[in-house]
Short mmCIF file of C-alpha atoms in Angstrom, two decimals:
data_model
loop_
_atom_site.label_atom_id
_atom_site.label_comp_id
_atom_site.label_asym_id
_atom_site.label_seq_id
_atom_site.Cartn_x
_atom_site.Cartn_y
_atom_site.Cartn_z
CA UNK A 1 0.00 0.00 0.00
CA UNK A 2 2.52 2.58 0.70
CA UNK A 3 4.87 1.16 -2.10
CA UNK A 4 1.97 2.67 -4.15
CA UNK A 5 1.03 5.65 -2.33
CA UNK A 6 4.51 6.40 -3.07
CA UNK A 7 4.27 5.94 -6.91
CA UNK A 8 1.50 8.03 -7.31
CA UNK A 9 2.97 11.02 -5.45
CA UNK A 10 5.70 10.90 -7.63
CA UNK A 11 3.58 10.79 -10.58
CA UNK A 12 1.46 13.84 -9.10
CA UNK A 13 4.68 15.34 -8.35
CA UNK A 14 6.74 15.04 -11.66
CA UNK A 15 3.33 16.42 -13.25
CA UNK A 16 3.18 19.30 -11.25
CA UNK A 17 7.14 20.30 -12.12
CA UNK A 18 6.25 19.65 -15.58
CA UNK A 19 3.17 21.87 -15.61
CA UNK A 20 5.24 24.63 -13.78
CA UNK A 21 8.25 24.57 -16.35
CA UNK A 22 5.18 24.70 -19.48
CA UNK A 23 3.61 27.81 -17.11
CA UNK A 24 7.13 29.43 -17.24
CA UNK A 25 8.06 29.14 -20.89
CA UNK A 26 5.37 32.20 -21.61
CA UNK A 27 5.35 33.84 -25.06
CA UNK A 28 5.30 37.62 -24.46
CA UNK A 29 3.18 39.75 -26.99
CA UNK A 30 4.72 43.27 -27.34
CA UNK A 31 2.96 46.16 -29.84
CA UNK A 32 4.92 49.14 -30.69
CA UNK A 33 3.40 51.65 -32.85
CA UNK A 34 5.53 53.72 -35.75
CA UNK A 35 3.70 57.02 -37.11
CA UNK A 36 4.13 57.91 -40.49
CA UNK A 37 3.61 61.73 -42.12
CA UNK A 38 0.74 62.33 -44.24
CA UNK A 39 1.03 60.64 -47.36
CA UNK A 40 4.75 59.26 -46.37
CA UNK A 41 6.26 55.87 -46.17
CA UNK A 42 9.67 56.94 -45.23
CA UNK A 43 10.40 56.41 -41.28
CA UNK A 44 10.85 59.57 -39.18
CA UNK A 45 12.37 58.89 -35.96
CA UNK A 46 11.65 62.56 -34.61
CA UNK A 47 7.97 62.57 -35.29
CA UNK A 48 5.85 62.01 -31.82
CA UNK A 49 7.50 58.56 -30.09
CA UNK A 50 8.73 57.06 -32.85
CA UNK A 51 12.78 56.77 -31.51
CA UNK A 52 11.89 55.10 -28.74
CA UNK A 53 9.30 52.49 -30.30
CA UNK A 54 11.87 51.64 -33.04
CA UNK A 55 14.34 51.35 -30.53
CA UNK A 56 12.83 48.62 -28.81
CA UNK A 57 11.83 47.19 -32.06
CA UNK A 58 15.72 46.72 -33.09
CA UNK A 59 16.14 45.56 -29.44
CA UNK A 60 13.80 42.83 -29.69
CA UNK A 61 14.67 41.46 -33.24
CA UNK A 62 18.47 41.65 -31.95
CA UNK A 63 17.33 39.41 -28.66
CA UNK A 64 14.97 37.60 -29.97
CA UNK A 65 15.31 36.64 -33.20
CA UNK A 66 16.66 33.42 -33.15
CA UNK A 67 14.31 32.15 -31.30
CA UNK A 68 12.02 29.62 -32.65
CA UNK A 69 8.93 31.17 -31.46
CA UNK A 70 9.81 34.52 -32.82
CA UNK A 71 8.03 36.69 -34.64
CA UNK A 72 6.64 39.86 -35.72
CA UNK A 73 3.58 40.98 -37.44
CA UNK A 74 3.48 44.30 -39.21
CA UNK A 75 0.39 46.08 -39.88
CA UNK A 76 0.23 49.38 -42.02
CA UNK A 77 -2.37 52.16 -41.46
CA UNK A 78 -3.84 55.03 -43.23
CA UNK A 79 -6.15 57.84 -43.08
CA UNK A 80 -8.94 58.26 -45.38
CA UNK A 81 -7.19 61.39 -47.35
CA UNK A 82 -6.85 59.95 -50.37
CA UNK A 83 -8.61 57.01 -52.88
CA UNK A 84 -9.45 53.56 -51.47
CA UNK A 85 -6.59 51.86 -53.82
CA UNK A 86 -3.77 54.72 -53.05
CA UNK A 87 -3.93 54.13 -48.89
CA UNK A 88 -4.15 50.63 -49.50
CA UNK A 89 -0.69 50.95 -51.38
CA UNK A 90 0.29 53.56 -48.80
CA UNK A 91 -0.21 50.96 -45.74
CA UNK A 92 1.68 48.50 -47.45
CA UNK A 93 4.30 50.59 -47.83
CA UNK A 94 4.35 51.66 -43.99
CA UNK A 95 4.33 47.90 -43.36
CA UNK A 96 7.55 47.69 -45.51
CA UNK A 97 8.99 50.35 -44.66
CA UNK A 98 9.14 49.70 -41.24
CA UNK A 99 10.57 45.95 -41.78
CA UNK A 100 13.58 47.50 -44.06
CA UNK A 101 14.67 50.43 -41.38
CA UNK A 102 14.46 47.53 -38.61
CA UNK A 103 16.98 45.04 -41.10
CA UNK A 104 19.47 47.95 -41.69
CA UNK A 105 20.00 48.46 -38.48
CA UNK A 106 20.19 44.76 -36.97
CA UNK A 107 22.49 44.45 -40.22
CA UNK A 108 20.80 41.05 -41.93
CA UNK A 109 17.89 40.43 -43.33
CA UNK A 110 15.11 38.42 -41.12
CA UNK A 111 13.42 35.35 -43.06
CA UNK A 112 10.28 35.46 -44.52
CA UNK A 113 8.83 32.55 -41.76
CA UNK A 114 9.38 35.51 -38.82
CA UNK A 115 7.52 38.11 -39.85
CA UNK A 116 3.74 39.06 -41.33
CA UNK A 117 3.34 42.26 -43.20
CA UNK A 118 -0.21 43.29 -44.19
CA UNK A 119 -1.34 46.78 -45.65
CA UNK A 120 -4.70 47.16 -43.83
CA UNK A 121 -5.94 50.24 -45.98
CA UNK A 122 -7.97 52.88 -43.99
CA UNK A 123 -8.82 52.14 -40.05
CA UNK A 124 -12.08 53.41 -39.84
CA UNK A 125 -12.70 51.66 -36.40
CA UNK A 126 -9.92 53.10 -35.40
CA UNK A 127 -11.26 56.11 -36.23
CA UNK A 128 -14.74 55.42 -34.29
CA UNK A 129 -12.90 54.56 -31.11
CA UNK A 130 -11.07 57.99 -31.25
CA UNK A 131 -13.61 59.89 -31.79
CA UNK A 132 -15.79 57.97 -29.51
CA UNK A 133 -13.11 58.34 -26.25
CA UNK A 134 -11.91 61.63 -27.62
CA UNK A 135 -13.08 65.16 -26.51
CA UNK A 136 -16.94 66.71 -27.83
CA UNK A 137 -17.21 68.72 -30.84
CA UNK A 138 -19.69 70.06 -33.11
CA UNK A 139 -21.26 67.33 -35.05
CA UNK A 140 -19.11 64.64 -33.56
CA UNK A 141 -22.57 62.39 -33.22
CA UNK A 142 -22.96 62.77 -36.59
CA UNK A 143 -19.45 61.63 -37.36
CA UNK A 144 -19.82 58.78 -35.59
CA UNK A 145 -23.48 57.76 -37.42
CA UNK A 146 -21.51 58.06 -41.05
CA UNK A 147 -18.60 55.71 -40.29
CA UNK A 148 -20.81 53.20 -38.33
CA UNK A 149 -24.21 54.01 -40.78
CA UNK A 150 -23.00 54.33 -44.32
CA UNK A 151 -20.92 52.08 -46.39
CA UNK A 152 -17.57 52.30 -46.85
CA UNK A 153 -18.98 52.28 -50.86
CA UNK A 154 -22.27 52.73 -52.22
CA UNK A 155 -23.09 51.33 -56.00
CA UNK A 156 -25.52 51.88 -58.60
CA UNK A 157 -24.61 48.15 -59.38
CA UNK A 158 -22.77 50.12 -62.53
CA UNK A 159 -20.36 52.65 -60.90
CA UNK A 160 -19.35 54.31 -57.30
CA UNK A 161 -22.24 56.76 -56.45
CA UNK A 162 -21.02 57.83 -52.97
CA UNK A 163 -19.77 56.40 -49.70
CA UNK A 164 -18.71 56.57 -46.40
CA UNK A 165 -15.39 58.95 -47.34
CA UNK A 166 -17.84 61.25 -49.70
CA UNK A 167 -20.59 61.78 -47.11
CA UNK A 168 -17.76 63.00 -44.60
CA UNK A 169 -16.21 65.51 -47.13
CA UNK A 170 -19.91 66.86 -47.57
CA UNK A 171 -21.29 67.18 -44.02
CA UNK A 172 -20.98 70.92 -42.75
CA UNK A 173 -18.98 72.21 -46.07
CA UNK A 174 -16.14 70.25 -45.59
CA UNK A 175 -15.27 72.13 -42.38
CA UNK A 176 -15.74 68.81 -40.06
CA UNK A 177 -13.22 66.49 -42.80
CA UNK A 178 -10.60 69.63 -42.42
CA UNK A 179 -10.80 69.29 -38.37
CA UNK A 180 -10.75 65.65 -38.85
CA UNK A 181 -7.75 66.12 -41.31
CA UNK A 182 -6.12 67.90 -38.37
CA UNK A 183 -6.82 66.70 -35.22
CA UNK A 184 -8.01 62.32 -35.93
CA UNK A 185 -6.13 61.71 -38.96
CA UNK A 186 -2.53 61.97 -37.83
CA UNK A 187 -3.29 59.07 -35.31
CA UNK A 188 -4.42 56.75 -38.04
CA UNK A 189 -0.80 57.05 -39.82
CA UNK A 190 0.41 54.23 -38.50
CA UNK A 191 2.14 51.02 -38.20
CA UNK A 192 1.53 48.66 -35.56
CA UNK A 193 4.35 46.01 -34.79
CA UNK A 194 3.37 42.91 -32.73
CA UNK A 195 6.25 41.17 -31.77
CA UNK A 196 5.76 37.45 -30.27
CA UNK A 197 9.04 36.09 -28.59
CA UNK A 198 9.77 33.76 -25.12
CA UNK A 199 12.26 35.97 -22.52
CA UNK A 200 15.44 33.57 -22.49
CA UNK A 201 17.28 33.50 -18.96
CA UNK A 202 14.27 34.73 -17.13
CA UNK A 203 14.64 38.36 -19.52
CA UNK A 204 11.66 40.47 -19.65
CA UNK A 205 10.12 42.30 -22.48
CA UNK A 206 12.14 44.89 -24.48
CA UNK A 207 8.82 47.19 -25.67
CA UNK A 208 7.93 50.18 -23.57
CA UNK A 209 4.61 50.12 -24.62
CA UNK A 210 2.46 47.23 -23.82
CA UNK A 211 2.82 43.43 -23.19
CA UNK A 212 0.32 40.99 -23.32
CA UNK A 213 1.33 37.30 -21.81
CA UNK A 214 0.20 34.36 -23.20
CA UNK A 215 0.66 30.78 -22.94
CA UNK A 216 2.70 28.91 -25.68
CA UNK A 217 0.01 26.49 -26.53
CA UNK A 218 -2.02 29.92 -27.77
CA UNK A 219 1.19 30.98 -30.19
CA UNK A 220 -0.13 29.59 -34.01
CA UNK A 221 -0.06 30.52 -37.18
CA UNK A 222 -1.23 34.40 -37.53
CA UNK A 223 -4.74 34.76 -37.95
CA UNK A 224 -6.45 37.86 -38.70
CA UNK A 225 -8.49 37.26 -35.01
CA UNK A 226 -5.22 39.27 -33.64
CA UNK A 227 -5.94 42.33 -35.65
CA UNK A 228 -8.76 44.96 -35.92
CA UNK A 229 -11.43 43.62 -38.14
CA UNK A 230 -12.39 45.30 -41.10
CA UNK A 231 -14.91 44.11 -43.98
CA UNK A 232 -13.06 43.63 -47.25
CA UNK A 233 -13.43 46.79 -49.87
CA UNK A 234 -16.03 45.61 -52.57
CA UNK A 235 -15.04 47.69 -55.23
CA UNK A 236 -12.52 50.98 -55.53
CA UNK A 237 -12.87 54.71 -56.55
CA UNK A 238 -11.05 54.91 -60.35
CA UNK A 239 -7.05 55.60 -59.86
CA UNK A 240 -6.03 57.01 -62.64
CA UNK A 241 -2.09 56.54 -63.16
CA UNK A 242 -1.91 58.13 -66.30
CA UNK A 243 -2.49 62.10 -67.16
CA UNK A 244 -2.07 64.05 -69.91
CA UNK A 245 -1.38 67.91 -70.19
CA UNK A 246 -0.93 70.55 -72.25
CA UNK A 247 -0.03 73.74 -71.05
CA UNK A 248 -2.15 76.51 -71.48
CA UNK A 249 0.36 79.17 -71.16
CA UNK A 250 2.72 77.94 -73.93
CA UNK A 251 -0.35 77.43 -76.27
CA UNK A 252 -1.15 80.82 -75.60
CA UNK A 253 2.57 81.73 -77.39
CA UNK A 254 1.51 79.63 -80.35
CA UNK A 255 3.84 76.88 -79.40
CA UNK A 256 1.52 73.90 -78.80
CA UNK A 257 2.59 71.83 -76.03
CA UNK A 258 2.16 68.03 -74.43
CA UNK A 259 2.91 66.09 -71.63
CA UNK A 260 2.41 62.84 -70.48
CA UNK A 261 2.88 61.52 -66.85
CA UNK A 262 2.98 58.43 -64.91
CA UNK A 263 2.24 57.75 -61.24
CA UNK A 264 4.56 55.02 -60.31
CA UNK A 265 3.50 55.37 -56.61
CA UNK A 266 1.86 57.23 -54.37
CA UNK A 267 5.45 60.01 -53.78
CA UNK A 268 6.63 59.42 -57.30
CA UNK A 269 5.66 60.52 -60.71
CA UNK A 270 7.83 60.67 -64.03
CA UNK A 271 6.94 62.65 -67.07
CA UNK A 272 7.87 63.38 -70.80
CA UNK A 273 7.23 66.84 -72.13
CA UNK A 274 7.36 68.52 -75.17
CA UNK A 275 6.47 71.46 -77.50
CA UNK A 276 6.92 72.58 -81.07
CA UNK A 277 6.24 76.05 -82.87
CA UNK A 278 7.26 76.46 -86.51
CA UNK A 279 6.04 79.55 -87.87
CA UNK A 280 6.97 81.86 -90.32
CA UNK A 281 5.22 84.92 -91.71
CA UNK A 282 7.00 85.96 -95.45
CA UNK A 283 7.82 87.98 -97.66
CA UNK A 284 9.44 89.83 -94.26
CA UNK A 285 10.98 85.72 -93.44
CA UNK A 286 10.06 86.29 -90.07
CA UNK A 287 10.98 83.14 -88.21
CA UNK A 288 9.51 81.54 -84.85
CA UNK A 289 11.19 78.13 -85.07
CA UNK A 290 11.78 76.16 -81.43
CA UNK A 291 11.21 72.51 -80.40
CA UNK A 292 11.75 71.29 -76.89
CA UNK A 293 11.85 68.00 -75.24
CA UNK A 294 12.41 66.93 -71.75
CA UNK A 295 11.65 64.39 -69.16
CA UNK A 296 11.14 65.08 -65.46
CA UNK A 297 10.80 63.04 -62.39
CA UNK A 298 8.70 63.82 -59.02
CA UNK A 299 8.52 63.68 -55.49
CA UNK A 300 4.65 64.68 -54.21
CA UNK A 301 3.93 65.75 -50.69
CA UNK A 302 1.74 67.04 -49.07
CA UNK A 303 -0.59 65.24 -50.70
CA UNK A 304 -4.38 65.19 -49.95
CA UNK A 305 -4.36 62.21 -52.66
CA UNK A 306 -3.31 61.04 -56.17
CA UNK A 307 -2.96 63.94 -58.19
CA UNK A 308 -3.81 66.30 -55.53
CA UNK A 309 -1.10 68.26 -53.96
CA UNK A 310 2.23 69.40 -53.86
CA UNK A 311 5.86 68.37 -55.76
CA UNK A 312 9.33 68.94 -56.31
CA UNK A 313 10.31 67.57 -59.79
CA UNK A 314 14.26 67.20 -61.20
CA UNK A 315 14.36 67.72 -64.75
CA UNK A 316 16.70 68.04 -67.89
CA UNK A 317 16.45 68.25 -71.89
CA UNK A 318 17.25 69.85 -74.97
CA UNK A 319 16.24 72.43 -77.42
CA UNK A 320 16.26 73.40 -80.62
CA UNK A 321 15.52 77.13 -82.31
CA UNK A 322 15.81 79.48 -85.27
CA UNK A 323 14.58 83.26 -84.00
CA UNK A 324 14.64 86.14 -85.99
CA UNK A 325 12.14 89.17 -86.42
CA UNK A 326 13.38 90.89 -89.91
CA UNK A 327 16.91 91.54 -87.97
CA UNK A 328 19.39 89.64 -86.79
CA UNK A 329 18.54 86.08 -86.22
CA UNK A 330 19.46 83.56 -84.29
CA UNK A 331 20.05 79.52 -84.86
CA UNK A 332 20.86 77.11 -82.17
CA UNK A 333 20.66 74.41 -80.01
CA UNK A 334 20.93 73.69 -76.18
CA UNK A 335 20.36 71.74 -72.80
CA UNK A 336 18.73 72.28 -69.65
CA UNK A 337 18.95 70.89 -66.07
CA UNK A 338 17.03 72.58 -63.05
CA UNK A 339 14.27 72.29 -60.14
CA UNK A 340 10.72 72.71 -60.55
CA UNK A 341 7.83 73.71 -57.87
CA UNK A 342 4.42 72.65 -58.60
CA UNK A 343 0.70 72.11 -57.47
CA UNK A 344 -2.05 70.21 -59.07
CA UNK A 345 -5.65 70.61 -58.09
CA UNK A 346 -8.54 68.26 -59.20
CA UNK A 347 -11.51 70.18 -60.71
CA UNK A 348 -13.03 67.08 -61.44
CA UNK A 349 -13.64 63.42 -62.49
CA UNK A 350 -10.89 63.34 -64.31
CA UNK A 351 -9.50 67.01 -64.78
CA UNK A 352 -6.99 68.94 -62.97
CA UNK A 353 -5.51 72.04 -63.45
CA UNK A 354 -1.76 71.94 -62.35
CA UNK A 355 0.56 75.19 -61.70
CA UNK A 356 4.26 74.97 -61.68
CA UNK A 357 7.75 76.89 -61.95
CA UNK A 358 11.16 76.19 -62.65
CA UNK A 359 14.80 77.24 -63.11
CA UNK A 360 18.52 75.95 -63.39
CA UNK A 361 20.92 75.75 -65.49
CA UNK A 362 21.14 76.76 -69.28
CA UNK A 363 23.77 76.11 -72.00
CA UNK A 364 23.20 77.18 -75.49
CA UNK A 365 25.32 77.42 -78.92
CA UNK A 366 24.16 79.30 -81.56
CA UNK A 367 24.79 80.58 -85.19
CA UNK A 368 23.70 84.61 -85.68
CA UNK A 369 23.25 85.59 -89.48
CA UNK A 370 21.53 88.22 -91.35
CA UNK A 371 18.52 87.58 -94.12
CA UNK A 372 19.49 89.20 -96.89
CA UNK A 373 17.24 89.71 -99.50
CA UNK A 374 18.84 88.31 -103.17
CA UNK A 375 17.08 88.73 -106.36
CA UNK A 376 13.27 87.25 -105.42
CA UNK A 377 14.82 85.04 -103.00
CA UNK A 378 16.98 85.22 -99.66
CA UNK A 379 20.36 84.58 -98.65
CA UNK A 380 21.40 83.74 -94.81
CA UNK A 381 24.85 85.70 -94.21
CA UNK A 382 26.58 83.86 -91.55
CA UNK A 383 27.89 86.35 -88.37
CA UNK A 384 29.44 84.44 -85.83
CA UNK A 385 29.38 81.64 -83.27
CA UNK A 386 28.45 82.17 -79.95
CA UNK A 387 28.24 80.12 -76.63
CA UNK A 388 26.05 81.48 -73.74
CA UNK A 389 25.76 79.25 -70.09
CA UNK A 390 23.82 81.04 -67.34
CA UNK A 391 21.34 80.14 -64.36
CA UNK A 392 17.90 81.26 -65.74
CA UNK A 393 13.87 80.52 -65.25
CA UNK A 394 13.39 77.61 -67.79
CA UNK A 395 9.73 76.81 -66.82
CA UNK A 396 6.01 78.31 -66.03
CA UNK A 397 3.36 76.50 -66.58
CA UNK A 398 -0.74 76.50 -66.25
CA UNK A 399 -1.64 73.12 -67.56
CA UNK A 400 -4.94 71.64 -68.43
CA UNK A 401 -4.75 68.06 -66.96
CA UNK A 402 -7.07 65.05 -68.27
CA UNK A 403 -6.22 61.35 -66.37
CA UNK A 404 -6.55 58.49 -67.34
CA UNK A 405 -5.50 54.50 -67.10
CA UNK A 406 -8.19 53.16 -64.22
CA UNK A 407 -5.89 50.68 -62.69
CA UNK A 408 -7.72 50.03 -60.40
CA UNK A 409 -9.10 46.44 -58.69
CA UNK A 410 -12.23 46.59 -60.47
CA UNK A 411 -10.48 47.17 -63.20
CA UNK A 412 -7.98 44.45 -63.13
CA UNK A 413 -10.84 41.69 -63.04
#
């Protein structure tokens, strides 16, 4: 009898020590959050907390990372400035960019099987909770009725009639979307890092911000039960990723003008411009010969959303010219390189009206002659050869703006 007493002690007792080391081996569940500028992916350390929370990040990875049960789930956030398909992009690229600063600085790239990155598009609930827990304000009721009420999209069965973002931008003028734009918004630029790792050596966790304990029988595959819900988009406001201009101004100086650009992303742009005249008025052989061609590339920010906002564009080219006005004339050719300022504002559909400047650097070589009249005809007397290089205004610009290209997911069906 006690031969067997004793053997089920032990039993109870080797249980119990086995149940204890299980209850120690915890998986700890750490969420750092990384805030992004409007409109941005790139990762700015001195905006609100973000040095600290990608400190810890880096510390964690750096600890943790060879651990078997590590890993890290990215999520990428936006604000509803902008179309549906553009902040979806824009998360993702939080997501990513958040992943890349945190591998440059542990120096190695971490394998696919540790981490999750998902571009969650616009957090409306996040949005509701803010609001909800967030000081009163005129019409905040009503706020809170549109996100919860109206669909994030509302169809004709044909095309996009309206929605949730639309009924916003409407209610009191637009003056409520501008104070969201201000005060909400910036919250909602976001990426949230869950990192999943066991302490080794009885270590503790590395994030400043929140843990959340959990037993390793809970740690699975990534599920989206961990993350906000939100109801997939059923269809997308057009993106157009195409536009093409003329500019108004240089048609005005009879020297008919076009453009065509391409949005590659949400920050960048590349374009291809050019513009001919080739007049001339006899028997006085008044010439007004130029031809110009020139690509650019763009940076946009501070962007309300594709094709709406600000840029800073880097361009270069060449020209080609014969000017003369019953004088002394002029016969060339040159390059270009400068900076250009610009703004584009939607004033519709699918038309904008874009304003823009630029300067840099000119170099030109030219021929001067004289038209000299000969018999019934006329001879070119050749002058000289001259080489002029200076910093000058190369660019103003008022341009009519049609897009195109709906690349969107409805699209790509």
């Amino acid at each position: 009898m006690k031969k067997g007493l004793s053997r089920v002690l032990l039993s109870l007792s080797f249980a119990l020590l086995s149940a204890m080391g299980l209850g120690a081996q915890t998986v700890v569940r750490d969420t750092v959050v990384v805030y992004f500028n409007q409109g941005s992916t790139d990762i700015v350390p001195e905006l609100k907390g973000n040095s600290e929370a990608l400190e810890s990040i880096v510390l964690a990875v750096k600890r943790y990372a060879s651990v078997p049960e590590f890993h890290i789930y990215i999520k990428g956030w936006a604000s509803p400035n902008g179309s549906s398909v553009f902040n979806k992009s824009l998360s993702e690229g939080r997501a990513s960019s958040v992943l890349d600063y945190v591998s440059k600085q542990v120096s190695w790239t971490l394998p696919g099987s540790s981490y999750t990155l998902d571009g969650k598009g616009v957090d409306w609930d996040g949005l509701a909770e803010n609001l909800a827990a967030g000081k009163d304000f005129t019409g905040r009721d009503d706020v809170l009725r549109i996100i919860r009420d109206i669909p994030v999209w509302i169809s004709d069965g044909k095309a996009v009639t309206g929605g949730r973002k639309k009924a916003l931008m409407d209610y009191r003028g637009g003056r409520t979307f501008l104070y969201l734009t201000e005060h909400y918004f910036p919250q909602l630029q976001r990426a949230e890092v869950v990192m999943e790792y066991v302490p080794q050596d009885g270590g503790r966790s590395v994030s400043p911000v929140e843990t959340v304990p959990a037993a390793v029988s809970d740690v699975a595959a990534p599920d989206d039960s961990i993350f906000i819900s939100e109801r997939p988009v059923p269809e997308y406001l057009p993106v157009y990723r195409l536009a093409l201009k003329t500019n108004l101004l240089a048609d005005a100086a009879l020297m008919p003008s076009l453009e065509l650009e391409w949005l590659i992303t949400p920050s960048w742009s590349v374009s291809a411009q050019g513009a001919v005249a080739w007049w001339s008025i006899r028997p006085q052989h008044r010439y007004y010969q130029i031809a110009t061609i020139y690509p650019e590339v763009r940076w946009w920010f501070s962007t309300r959303e594709a094709w709406h906002g600000h840029y800073l564009g880097l361009f270069a080219g060449g020209s080609w010219y014969d000017l003369e006005n019953g004088g002394r004339g002029y016969r060339g050719e040159g390059g270009f390189v400068g900076l250009s300022y610009g703004y584009m504002l939607p004033v519709g559909k699918r038309l904008s009206l874009e304003f823009g400047i630029g300067a840099g650097w000119l170099f030109t070589e030219y021929e001067e002659y004289l038209p000299v009249p000969y018999e019934e005809g006329t001879h070119y007397v050749y002058q000289q050869t001259s080489r002029m290089s200076c910093f000058a205004p190369l660019k103003l610009k008022l341009a009519l703006v049609w897009r195109f290209g709906d690349w969107s997911d409805k699209n790509r069906k």
